[in-house]
CSV table of C-alpha atoms in Angstrom, one decimal:
chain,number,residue,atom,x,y,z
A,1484,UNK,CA,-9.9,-20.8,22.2
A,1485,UNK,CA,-9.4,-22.2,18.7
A,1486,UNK,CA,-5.9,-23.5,18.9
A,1487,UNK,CA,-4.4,-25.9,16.5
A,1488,UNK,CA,-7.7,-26.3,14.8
A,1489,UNK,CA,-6.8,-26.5,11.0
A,1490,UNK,CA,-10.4,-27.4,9.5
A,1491,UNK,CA,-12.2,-24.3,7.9
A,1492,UNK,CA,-16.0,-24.7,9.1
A,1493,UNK,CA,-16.8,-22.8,5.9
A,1494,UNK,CA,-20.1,-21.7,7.9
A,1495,UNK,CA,-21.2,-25.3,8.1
A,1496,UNK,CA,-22.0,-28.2,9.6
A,1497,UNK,CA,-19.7,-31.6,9.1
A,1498,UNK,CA,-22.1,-33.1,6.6
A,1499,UNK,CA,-22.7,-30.1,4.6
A,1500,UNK,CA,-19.4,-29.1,4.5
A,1501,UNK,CA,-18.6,-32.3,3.2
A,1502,UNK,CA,-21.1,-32.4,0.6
A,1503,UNK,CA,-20.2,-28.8,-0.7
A,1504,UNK,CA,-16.6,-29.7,-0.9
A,1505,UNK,CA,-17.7,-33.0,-2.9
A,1506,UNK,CA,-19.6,-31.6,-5.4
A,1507,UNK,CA,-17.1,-28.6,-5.9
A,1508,UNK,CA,-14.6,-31.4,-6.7
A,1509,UNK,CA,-16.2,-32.7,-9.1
A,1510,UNK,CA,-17.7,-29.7,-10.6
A,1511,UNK,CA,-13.4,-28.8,-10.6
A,1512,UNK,CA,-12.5,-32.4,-13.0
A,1513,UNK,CA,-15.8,-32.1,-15.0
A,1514,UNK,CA,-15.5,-28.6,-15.8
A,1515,UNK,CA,-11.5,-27.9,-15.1
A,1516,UNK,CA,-12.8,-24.4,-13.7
A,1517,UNK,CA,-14.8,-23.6,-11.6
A,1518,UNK,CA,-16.3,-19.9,-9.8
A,1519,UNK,CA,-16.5,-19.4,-6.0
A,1520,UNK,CA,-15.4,-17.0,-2.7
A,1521,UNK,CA,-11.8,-17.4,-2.0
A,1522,UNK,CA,-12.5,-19.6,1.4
A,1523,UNK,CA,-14.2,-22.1,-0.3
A,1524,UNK,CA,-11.8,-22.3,-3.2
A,1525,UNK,CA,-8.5,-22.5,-0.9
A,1526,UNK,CA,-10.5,-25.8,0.8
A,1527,UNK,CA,-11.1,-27.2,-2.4
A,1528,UNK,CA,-7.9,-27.1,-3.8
A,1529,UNK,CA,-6.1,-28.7,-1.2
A,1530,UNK,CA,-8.4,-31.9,-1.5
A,1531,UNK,CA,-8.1,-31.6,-5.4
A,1532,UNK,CA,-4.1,-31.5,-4.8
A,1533,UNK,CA,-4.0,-34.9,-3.0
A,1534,UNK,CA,-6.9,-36.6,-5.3
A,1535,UNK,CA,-4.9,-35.4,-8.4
A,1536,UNK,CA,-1.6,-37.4,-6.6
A,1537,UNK,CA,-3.8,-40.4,-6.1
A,1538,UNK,CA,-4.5,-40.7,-9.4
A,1539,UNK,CA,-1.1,-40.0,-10.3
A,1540,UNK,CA,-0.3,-43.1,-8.6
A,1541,UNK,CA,-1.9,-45.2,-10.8
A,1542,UNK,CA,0.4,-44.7,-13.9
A,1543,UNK,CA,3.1,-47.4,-14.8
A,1544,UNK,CA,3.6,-50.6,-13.1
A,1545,UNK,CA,1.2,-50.8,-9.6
A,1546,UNK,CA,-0.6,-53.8,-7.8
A,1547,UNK,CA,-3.8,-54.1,-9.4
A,1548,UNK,CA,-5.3,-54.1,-5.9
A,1549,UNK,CA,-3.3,-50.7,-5.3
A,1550,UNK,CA,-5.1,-49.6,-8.6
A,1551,UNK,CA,-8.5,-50.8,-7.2
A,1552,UNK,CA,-7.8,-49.3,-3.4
A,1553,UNK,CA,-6.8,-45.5,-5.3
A,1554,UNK,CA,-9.9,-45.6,-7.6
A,1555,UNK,CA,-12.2,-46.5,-4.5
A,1556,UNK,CA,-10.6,-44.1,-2.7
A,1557,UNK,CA,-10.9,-41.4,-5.5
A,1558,UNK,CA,-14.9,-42.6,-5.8
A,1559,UNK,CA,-15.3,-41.5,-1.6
A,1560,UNK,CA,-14.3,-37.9,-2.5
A,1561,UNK,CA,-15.8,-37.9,-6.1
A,1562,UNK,CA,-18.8,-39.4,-7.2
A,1563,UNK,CA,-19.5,-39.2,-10.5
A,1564,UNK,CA,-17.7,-42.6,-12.2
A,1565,UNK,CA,-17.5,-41.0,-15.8
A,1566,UNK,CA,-15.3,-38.1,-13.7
A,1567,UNK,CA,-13.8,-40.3,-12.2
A,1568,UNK,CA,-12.4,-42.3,-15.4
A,1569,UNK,CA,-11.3,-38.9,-17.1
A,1570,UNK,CA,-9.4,-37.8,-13.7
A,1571,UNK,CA,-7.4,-41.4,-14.1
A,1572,UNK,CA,-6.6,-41.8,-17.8
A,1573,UNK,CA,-6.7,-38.1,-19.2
A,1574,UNK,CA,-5.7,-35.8,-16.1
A,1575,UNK,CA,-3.5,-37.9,-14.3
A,1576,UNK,CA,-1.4,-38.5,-17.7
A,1577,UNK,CA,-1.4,-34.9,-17.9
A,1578,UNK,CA,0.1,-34.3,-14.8
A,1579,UNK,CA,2.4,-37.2,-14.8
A,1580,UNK,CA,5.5,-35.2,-15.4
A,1581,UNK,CA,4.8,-32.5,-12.6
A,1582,UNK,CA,5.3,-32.2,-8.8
A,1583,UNK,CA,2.5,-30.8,-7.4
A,1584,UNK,CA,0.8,-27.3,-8.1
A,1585,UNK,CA,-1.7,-28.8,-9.8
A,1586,UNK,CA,-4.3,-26.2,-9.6
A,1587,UNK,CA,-4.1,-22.1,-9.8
A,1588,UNK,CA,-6.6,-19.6,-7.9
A,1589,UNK,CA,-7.0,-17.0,-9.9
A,1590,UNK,CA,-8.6,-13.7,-7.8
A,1591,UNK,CA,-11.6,-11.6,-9.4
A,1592,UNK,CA,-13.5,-8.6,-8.5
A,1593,UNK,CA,-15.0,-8.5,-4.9
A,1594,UNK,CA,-18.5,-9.5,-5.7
A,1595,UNK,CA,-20.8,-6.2,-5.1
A,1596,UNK,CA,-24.1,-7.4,-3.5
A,1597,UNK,CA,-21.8,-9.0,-0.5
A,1598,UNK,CA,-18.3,-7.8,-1.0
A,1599,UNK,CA,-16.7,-11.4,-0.5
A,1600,UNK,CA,-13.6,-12.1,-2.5
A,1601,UNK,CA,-14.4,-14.2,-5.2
A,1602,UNK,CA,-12.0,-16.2,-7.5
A,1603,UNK,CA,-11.5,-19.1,-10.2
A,1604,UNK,CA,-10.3,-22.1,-9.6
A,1605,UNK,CA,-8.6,-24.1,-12.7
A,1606,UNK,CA,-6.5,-27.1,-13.5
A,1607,UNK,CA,-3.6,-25.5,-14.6
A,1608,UNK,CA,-2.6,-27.4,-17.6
A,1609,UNK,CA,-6.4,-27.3,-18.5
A,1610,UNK,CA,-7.4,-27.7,-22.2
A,1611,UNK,CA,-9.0,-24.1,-23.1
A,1612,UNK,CA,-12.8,-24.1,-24.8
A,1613,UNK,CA,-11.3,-24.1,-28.4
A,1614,UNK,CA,-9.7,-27.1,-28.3
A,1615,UNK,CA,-12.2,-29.3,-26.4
A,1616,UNK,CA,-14.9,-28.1,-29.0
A,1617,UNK,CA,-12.6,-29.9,-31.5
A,1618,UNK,CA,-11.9,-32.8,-29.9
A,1619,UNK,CA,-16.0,-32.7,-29.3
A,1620,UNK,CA,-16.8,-32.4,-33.3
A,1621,UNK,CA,-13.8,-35.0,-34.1
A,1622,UNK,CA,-15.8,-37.5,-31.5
A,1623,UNK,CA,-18.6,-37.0,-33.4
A,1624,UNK,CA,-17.7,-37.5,-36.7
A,1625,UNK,CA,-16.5,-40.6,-35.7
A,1626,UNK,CA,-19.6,-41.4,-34.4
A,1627,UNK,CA,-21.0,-40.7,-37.0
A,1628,UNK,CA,-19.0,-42.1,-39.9
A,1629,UNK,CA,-19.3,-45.9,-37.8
A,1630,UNK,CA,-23.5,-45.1,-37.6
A,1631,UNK,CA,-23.5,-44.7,-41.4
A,1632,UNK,CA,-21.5,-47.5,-42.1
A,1633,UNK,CA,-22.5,-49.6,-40.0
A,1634,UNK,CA,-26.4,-48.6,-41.4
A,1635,UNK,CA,-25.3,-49.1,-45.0
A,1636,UNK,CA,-23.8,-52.5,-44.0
A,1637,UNK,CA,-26.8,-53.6,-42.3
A,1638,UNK,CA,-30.0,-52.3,-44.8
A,1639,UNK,CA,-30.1,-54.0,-48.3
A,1640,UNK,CA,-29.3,-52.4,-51.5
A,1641,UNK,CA,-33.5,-51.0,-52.4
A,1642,UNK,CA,-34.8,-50.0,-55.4
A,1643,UNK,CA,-35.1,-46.1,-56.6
A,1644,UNK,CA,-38.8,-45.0,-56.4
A,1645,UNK,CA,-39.5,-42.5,-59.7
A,1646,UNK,CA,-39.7,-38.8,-58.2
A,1647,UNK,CA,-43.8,-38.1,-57.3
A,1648,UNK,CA,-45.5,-36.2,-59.9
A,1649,UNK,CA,-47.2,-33.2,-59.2
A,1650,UNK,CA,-50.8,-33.3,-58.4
A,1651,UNK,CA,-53.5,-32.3,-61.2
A,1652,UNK,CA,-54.7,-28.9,-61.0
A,1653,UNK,CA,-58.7,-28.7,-60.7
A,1654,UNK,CA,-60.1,-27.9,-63.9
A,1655,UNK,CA,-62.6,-24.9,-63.6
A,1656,UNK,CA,-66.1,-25.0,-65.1
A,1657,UNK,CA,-67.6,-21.8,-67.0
A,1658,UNK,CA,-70.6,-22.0,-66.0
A,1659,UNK,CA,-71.6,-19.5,-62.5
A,1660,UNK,CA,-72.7,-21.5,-59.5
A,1661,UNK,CA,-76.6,-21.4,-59.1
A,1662,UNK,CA,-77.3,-19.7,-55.5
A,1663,UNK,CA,-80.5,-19.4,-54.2
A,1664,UNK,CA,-82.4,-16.0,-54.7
A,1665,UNK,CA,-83.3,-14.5,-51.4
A,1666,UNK,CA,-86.4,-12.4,-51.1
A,1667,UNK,CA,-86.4,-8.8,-50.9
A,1668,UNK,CA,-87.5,-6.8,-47.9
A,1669,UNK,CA,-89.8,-4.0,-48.6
């Protein structure tokens, strides 16, 4: 009898399970959406939910050892660092006004091949496409503008080379080209 059991298998064993869950949290803070059956989405957000407070716990005045223990604690769960750094100083501040409900599950179309319900899962005060590809091009005009003057800075003042002139045409002669006369079959 399955009484009191609260962990869904997911059709897995421990270590598997684990690892799915892992990766589908950080595909969740990397991407702030991600695609999946229903079961597996409903697991994953209840570990995003309590990663998301973690973080949250960082903000204002905390123990830098309490700082240290959340992000280490954060890194078990997620393990990409660079995720891990966005989830603390961009998500967290997001969320810093809000109580929970982090993330939304948002149902789709039973996929046809197997009919399993399949659904989104999304941060719910997630920056849409548009704006991220701004904030993207902005990055990288920075980026940019430093490179060049920081290059321009760096190389010496050099001299303007005159513009190449174009190549001399061949003159042609008038005279035919001798060939050599080849003898006639009979």
């Amino acid at each position: 009898m399955n009484k009191r059991n609260k962990v869904k298998h997911l059709n897995r064993e421990k270590g598997h399970r684990d690892a799915l869950i892992n990766n589908m949290i950080t595909s969740l803070f990397k991407y702030e959406r991600i695609e999946s059956t229903q079961a597996k989405l409903k697991v994953v957000r209840s570990h995003a939910e309590k990663i998301i407070t973690r973080a949250k716990k960082n903000l204002g005045d905390v123990a830098p050892e309490v700082k240290l223990h959340n992000r280490r604690e954060v890194l078990k769960r997620v393990k990409d660092r660079n995720i891990v750094i966005k989830l603390f100083e961009d998500i967290a501040v997001r969320y810093a006004n809000t109580n929970g409900g982090y993330t939304r599950i948002l149902k789709l179309v039973n996929r046809p091949s197997d009919n399993s319900e399949v659904g989104i899962l999304e941060l719910t005060n997630r920056k849409d496409r548009p704006t991220l590809l701004k904030e993207i091009r902005e990055k990288r005009e920075v980026v940019a503008d430093e490179k060049k003057a920081k290059a321009a800075k760096e190389a010496p003042a050099k001299k303007e080379k005159a513009p190449k002139k174009a190549p001399a045409e061949k003159k042609k002669s008038a005279a035919p080209k001798k060939t050599a006369a080849k003898p006639k079959k009979k």
